[in-house]
PDB file of C-alpha atoms in Angstrom:
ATOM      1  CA  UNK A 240     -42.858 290.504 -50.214  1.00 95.00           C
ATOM      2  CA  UNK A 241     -43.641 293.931 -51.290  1.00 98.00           C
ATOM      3  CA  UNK A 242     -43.341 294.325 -55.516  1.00 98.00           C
ATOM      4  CA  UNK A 243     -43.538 297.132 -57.474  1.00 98.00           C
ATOM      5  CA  UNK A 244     -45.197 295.551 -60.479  1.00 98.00           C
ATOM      6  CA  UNK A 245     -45.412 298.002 -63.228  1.00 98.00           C
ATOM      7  CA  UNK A 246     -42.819 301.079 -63.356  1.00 98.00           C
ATOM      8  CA  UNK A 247     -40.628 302.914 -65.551  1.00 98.00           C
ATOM      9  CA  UNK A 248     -37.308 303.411 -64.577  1.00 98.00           C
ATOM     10  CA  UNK A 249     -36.291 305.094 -67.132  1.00 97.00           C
ATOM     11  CA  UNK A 250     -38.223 308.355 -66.313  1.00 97.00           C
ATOM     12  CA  UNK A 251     -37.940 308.497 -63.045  1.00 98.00           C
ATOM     13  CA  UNK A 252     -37.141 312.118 -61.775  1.00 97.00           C
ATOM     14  CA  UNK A 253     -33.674 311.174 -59.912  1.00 98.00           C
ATOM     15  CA  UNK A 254     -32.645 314.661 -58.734  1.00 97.00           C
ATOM     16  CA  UNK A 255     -33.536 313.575 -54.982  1.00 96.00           C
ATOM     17  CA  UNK A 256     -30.565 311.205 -55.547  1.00 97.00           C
ATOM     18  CA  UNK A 257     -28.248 313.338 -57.374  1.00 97.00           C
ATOM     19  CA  UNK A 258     -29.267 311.691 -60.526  1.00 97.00           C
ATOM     20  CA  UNK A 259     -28.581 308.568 -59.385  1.00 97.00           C
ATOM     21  CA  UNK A 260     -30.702 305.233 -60.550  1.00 97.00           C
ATOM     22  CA  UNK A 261     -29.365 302.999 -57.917  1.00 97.00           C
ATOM     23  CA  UNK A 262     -30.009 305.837 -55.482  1.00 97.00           C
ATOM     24  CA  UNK A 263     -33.604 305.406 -56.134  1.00 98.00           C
ATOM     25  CA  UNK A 264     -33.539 302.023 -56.217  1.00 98.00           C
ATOM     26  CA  UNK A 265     -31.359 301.539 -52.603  1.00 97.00           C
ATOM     27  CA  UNK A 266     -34.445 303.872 -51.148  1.00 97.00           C
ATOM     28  CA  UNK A 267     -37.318 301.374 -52.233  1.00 98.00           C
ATOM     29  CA  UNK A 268     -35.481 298.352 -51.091  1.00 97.00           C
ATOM     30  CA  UNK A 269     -34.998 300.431 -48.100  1.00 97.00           C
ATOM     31  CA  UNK A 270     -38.575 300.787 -47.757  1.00 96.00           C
ATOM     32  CA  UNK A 271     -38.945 297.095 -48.664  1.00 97.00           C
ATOM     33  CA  UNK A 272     -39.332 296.754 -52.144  1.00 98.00           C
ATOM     34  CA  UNK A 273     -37.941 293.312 -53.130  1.00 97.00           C
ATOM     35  CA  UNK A 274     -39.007 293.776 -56.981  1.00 98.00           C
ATOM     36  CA  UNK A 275     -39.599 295.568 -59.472  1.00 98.00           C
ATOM     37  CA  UNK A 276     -40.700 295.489 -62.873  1.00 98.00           C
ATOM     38  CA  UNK A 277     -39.324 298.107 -65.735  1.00 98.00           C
ATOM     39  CA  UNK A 278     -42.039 298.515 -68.151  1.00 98.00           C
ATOM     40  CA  UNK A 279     -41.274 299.442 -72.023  1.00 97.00           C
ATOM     41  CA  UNK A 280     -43.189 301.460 -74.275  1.00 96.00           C
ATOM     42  CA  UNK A 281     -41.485 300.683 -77.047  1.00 95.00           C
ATOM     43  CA  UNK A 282     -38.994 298.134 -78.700  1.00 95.00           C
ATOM     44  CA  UNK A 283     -36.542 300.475 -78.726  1.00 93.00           C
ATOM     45  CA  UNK A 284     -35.574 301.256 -75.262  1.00 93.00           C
ATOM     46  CA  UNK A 285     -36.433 297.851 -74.206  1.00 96.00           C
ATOM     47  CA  UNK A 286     -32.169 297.383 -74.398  1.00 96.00           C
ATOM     48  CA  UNK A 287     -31.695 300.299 -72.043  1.00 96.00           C
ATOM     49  CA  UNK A 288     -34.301 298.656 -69.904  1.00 97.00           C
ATOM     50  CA  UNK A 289     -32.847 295.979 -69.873  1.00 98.00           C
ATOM     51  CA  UNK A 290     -29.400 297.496 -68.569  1.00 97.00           C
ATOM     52  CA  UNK A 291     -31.398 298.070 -65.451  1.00 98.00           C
ATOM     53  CA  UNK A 292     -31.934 294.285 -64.915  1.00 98.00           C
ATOM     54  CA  UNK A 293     -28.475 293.832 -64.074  1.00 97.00           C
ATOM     55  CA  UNK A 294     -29.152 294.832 -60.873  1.00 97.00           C
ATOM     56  CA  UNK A 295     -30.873 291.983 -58.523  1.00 97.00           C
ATOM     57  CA  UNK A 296     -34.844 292.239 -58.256  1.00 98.00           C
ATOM     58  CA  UNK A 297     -35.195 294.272 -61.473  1.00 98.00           C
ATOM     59  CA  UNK A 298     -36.760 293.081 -64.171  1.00 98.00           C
ATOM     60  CA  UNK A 299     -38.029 294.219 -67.467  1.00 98.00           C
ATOM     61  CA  UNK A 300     -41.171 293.887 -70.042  1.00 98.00           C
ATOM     62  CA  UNK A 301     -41.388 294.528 -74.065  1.00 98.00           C
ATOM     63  CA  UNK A 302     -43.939 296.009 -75.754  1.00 97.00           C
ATOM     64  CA  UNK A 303     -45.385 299.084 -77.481  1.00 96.00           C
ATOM     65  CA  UNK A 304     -47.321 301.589 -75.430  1.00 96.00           C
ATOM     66  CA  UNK A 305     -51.060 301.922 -77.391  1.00 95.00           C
ATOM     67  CA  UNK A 306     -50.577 305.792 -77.920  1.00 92.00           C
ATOM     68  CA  UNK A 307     -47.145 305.017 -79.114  1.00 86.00           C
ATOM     69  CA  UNK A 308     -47.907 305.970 -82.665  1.00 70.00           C
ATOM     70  CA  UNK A 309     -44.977 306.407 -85.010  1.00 71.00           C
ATOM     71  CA  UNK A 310     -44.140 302.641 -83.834  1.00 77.00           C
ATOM     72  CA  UNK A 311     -46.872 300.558 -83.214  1.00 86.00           C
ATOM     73  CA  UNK A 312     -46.331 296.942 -83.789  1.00 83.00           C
ATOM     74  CA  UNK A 313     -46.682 295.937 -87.018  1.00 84.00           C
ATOM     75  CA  UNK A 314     -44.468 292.690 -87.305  1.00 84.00           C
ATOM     76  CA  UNK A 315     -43.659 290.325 -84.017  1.00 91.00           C
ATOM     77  CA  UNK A 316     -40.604 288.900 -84.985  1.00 94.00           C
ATOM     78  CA  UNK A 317     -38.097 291.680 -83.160  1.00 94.00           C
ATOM     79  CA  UNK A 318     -40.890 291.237 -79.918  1.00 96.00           C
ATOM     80  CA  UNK A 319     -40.401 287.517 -79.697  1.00 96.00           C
ATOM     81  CA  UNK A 320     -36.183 288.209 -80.039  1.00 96.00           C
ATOM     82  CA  UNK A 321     -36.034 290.756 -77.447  1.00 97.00           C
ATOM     83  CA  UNK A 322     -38.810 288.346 -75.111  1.00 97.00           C
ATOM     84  CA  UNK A 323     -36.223 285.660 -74.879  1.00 96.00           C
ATOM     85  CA  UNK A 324     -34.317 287.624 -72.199  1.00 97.00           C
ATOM     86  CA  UNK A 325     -34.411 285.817 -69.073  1.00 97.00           C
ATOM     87  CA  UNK A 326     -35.356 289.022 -67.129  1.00 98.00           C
ATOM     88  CA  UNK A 327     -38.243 289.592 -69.459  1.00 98.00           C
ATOM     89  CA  UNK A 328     -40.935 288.472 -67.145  1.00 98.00           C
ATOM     90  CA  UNK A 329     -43.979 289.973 -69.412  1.00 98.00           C
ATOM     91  CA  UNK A 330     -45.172 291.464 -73.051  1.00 98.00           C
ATOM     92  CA  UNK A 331     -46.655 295.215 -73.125  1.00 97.00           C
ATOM     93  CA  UNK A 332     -47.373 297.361 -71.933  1.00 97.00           C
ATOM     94  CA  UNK A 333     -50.165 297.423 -74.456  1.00 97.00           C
ATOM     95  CA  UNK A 334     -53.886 297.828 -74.879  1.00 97.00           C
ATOM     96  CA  UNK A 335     -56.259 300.140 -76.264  1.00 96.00           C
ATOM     97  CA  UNK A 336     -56.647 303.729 -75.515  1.00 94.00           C
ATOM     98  CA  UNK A 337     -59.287 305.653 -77.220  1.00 92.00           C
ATOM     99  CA  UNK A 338     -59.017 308.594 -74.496  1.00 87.00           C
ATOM    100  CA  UNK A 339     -56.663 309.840 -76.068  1.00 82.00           C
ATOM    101  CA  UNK A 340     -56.655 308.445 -79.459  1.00 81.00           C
ATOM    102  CA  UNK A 341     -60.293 309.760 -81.231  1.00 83.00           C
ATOM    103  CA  UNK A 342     -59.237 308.669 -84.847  1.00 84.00           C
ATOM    104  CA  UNK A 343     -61.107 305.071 -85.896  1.00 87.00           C
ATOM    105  CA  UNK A 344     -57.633 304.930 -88.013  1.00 87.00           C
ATOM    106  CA  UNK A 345     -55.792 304.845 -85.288  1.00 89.00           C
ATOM    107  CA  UNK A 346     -57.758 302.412 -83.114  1.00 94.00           C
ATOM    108  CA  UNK A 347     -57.320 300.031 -85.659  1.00 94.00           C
ATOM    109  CA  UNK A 348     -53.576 300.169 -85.389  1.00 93.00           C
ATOM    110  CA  UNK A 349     -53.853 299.880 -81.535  1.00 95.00           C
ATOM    111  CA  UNK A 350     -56.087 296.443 -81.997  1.00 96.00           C
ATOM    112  CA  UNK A 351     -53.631 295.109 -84.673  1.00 95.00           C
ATOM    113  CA  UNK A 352     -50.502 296.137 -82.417  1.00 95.00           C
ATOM    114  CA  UNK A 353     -52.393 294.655 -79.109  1.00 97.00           C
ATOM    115  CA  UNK A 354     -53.348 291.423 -81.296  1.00 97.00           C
ATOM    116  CA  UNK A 355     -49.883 291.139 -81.766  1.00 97.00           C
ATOM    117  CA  UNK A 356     -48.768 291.177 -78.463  1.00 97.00           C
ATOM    118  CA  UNK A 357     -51.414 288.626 -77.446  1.00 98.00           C
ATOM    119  CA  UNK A 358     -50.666 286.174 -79.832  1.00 97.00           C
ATOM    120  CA  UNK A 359     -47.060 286.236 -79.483  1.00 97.00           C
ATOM    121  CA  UNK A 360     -46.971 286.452 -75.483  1.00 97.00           C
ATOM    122  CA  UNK A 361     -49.508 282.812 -76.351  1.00 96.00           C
ATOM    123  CA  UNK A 362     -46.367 281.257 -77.991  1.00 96.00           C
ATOM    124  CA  UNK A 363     -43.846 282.321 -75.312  1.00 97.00           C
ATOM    125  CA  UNK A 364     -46.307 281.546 -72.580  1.00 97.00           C
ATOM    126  CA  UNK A 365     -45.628 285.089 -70.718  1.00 98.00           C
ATOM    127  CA  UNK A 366     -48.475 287.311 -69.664  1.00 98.00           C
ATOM    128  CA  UNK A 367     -49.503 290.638 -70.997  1.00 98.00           C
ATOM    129  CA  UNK A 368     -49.642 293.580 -69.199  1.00 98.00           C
ATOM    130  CA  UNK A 369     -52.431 296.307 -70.324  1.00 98.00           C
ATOM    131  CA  UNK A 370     -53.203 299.528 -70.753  1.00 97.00           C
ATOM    132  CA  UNK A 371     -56.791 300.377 -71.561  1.00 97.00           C
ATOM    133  CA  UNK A 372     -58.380 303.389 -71.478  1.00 94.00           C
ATOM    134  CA  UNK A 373     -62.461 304.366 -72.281  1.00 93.00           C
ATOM    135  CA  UNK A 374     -61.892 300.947 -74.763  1.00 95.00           C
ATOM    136  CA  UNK A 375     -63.856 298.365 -72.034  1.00 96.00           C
ATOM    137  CA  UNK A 376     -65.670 296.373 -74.998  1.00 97.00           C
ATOM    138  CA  UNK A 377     -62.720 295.901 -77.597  1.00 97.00           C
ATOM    139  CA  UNK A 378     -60.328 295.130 -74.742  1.00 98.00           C
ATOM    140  CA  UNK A 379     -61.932 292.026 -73.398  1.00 98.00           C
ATOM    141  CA  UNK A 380     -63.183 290.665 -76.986  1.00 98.00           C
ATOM    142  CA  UNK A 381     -59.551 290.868 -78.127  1.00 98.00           C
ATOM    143  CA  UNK A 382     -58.477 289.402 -74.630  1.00 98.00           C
ATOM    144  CA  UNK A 383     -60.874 286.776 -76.057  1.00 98.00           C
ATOM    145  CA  UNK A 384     -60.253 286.378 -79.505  1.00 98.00           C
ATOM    146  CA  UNK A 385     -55.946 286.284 -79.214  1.00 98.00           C
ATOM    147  CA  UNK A 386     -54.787 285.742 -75.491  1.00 97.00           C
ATOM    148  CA  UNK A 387     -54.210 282.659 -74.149  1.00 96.00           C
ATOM    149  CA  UNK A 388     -56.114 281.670 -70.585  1.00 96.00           C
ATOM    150  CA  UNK A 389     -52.920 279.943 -69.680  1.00 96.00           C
ATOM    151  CA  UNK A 390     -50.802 282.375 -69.111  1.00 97.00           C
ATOM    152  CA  UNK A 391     -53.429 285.189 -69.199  1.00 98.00           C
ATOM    153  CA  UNK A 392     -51.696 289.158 -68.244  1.00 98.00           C
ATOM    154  CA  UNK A 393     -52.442 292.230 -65.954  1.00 98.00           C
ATOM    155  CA  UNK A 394     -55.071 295.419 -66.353  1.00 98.00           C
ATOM    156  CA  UNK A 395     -52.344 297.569 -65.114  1.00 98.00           C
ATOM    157  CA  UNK A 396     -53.287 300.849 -62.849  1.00 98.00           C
ATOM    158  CA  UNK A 397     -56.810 299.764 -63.152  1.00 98.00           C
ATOM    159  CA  UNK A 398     -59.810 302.473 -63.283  1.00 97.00           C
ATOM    160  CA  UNK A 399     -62.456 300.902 -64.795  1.00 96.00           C
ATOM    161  CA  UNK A 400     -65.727 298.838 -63.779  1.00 97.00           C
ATOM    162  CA  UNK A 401     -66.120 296.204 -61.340  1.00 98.00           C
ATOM    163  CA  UNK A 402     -67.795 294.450 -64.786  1.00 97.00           C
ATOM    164  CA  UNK A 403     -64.573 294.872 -67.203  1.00 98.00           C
ATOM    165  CA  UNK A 404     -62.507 293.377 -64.123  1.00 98.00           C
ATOM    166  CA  UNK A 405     -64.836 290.191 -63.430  1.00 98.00           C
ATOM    167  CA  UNK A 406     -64.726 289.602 -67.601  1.00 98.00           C
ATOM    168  CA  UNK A 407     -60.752 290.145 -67.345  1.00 98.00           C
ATOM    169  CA  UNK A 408     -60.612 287.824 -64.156  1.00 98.00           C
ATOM    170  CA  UNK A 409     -62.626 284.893 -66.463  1.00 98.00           C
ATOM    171  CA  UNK A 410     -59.401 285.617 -68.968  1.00 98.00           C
ATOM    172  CA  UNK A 411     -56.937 284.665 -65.762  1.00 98.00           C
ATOM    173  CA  UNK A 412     -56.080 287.776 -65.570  1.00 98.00           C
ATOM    174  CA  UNK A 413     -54.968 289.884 -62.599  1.00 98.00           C
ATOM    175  CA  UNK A 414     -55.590 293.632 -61.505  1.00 98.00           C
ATOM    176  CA  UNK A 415     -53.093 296.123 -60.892  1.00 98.00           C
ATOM    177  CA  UNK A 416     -53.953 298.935 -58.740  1.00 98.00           C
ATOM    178  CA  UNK A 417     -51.993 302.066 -58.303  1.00 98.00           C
ATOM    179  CA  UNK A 418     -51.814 305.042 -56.829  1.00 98.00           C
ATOM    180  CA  UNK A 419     -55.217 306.532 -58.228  1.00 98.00           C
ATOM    181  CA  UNK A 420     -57.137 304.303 -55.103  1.00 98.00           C
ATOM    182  CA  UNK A 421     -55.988 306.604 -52.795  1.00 98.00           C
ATOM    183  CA  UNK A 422     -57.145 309.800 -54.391  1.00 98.00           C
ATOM    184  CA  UNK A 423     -60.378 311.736 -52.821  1.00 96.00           C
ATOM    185  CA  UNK A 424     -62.659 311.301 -56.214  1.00 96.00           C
ATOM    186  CA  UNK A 425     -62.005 307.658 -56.590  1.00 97.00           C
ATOM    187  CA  UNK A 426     -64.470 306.339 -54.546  1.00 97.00           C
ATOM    188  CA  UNK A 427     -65.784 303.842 -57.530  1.00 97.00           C
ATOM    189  CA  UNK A 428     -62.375 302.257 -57.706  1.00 98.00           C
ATOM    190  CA  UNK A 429     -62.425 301.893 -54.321  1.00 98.00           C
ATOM    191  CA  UNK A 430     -65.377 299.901 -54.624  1.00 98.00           C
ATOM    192  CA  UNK A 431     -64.591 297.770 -57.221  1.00 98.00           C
ATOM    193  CA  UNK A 432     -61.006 296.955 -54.908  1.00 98.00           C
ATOM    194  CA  UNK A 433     -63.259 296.229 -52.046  1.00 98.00           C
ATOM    195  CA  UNK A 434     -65.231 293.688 -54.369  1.00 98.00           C
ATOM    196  CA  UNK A 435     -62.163 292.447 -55.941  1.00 98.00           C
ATOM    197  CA  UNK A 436     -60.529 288.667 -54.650  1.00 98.00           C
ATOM    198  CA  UNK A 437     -57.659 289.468 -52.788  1.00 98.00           C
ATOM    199  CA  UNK A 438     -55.926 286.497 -55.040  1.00 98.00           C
ATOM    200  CA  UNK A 439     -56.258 287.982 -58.248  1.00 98.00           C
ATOM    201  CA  UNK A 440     -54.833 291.616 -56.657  1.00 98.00           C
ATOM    202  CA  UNK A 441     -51.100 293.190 -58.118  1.00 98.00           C
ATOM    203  CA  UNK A 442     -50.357 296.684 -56.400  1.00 98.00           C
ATOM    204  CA  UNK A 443     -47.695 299.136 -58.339  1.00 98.00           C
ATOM    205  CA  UNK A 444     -46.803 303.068 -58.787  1.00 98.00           C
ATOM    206  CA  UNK A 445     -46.974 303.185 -62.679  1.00 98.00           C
ATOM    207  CA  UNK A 446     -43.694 305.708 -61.638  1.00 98.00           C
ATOM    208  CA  UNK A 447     -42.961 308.992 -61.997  1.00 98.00           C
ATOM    209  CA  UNK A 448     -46.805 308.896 -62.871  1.00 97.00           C
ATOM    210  CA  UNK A 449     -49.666 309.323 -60.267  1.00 97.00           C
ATOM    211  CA  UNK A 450     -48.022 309.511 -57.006  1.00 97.00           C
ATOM    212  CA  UNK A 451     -50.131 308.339 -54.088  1.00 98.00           C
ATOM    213  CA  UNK A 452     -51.464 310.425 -51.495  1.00 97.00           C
ATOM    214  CA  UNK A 453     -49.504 311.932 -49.376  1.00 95.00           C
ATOM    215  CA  UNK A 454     -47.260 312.432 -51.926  1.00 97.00           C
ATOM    216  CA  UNK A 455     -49.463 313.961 -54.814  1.00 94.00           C
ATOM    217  CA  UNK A 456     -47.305 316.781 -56.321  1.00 92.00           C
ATOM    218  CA  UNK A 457     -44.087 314.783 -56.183  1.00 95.00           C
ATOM    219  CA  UNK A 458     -42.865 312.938 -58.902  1.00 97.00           C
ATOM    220  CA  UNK A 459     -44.161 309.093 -57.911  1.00 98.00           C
ATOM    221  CA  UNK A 460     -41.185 306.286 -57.538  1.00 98.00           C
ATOM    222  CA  UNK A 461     -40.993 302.495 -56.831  1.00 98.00           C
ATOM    223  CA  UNK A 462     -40.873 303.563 -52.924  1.00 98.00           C
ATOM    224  CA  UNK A 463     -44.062 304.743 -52.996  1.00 98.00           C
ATOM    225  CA  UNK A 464     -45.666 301.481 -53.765  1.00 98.00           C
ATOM    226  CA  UNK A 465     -45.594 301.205 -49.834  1.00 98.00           C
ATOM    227  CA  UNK A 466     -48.422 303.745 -49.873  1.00 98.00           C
ATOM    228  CA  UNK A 467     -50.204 301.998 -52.322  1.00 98.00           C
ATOM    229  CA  UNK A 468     -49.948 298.649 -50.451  1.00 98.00           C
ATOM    230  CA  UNK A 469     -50.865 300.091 -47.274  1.00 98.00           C
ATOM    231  CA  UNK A 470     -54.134 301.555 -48.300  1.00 98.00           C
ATOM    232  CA  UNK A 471     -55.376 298.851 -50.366  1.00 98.00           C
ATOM    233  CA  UNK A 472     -54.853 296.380 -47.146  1.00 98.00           C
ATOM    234  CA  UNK A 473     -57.368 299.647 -45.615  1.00 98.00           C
ATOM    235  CA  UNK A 474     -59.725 299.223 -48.214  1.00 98.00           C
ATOM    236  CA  UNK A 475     -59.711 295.323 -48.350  1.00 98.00           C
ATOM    237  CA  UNK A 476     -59.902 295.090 -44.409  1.00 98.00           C
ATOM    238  CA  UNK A 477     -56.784 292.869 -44.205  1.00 98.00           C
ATOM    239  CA  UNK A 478     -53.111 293.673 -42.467  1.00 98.00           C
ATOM    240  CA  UNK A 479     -50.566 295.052 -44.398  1.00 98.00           C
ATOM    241  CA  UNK A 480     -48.145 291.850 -44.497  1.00 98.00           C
ATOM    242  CA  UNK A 481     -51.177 289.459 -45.580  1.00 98.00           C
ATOM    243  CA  UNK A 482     -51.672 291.962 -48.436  1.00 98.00           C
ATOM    244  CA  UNK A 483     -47.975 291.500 -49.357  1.00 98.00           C
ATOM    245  CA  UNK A 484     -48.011 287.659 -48.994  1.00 98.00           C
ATOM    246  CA  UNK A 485     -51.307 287.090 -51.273  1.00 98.00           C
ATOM    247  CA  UNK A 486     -49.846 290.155 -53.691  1.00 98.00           C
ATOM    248  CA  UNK A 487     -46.609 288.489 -54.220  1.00 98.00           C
ATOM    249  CA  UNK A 488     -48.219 284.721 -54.454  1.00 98.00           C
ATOM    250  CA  UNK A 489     -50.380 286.426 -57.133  1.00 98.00           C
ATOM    251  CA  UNK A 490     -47.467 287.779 -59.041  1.00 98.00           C
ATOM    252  CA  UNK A 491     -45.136 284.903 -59.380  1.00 98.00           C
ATOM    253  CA  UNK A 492     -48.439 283.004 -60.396  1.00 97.00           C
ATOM    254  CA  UNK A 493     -48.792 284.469 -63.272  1.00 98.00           C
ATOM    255  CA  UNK A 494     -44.603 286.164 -63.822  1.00 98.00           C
ATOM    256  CA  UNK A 495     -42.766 282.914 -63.925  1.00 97.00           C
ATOM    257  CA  UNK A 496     -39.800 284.008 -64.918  1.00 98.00           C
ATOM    258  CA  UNK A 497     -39.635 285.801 -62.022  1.00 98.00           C
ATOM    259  CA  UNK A 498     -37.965 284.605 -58.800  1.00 96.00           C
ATOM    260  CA  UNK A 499     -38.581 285.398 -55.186  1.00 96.00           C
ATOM    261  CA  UNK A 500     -34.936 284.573 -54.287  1.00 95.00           C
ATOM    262  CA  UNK A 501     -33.781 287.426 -56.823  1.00 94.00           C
ATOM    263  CA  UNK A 502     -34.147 290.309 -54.156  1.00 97.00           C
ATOM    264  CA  UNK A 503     -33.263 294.146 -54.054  1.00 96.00           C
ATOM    265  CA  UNK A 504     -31.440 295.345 -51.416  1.00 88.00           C
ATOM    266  CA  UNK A 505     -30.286 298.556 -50.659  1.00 74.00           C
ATOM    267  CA  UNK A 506     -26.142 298.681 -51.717  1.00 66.00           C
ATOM    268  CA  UNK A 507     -25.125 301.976 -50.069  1.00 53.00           C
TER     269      UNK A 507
END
């Protein structure tokens, strides 16, 4: 079953479909997506987000993005409320990103927001799904100090060391890799996906972001997680339907909320 793990619907460039959302949608499921999952950046358009889950095989996360600044998260309470959704399959996306972010001030904030996220994704036994950027050390030691191993989380669109994955792996967590594998200077990441167990594996498009190759200059969308599938089962030396079958097994592993009989399909 082919998922498109970690996407956000709500910026998704929809003039190919006459600014329709279910157009886009109808063309993954045409291309076999079965699921996807909406990601927030922050509480507040976790409703709208949520409208989108209305529609078989969608479903939704809430969290605060780390360079999400005027709204980190300083309290969990309104977290924990909107998590009860039954389509909420997953906290974040959070993390740490210092690329970005250079003020010490501010990483603070991002480790107490992330903290929070951990912590509270602990007591509704969900996973977290992170973003972490040029913050390798801090990421794992608060992984450490606040997540639970039970239900453990995701290293979404994953561009960092083979080391930072094994010590996220040891965490039960999983890693997400998008469209950046298939781009001609990311020969390291290719590497570490060739090292990587095939049962600890997610694939997504992070959409409209990063479109994969050979659709770089396009706005990316859940389709395109196709691509992505197709060239990790390259890199890994496996065929493309094993890749979907381990992928999938991963993901409701770990997303329990989420069901493999709740299925896009196309609806035009």
């Amino acid at each position: 079953m082919l998922i498109d793990t970690h996407c956000h619907l709500d910026g998704l460039d929809l003039s190919p479909y006459n600014g329709s959302l279910e157009g886009a949608l109808d063309a993954a499921a045409e291309l076999g997506v079965k699921q996807i999952v909406s990601i927030s950046v922050d509480l507040e358009g976790v409703p709208k987000i949520l409208e989108f889950t209305e529609r078989d095989g969608v479903y939704a996360s809430a969290g605060v993005h780390p360079l999400h600044a005027e709204g980190l998260l300083k309290d969990e309470k309104r977290l924990i409320e909107l998590a009860k959704h039954p389509k909420v399959v997953a906290l974040g996306e959070t993390g740490l990103d210092y690329h970005y972010e250079s003020d010490k001030k501010m990483h603070k904030a991002q480790q107490d927001s992330f903290a929070l996220h951990l912590t509270s994704a602990g007591e509704l036994n969900l996973p977290v799904i992170i973003h972490t950027r040029e913050a390798r050390q801090d990421t794992i030691q608060l992984i450490k100090d606040y997540g639970n191993t039970h239900s453990g989380g995701v290293l979404h669109c994953f561009t960092e060391t083979y080391e930072m994955a094994k010590q996220a792996l040891e965490e039960n967590y999983l890693i997400s890799i998008a469209g950046i594998v298939t781009f001609k200077n990311a020969e390291e990441l290719r590497d570490v996906v060739r090292k990587l167990p095939l049962d600890r594996l997610l694939v997504e498009t992070d959409s409209p972001y990063l479109a994969p190759i050979p659709h770089r200059g396009k706005k990316n969308e859940p389709k395109y997680v196709a691509d992505v599938a197709q060239f990790v089962a390259d890199v890994k030396g496996v065929r493309y339907e094993e890749l979907l079958e381990i992928t999938a097994a991963n993901f409701y592993g770990h997303f329990k909320r989420a069901s493999p009989l709740n299925l896009l399909s196309s609806i035009g």
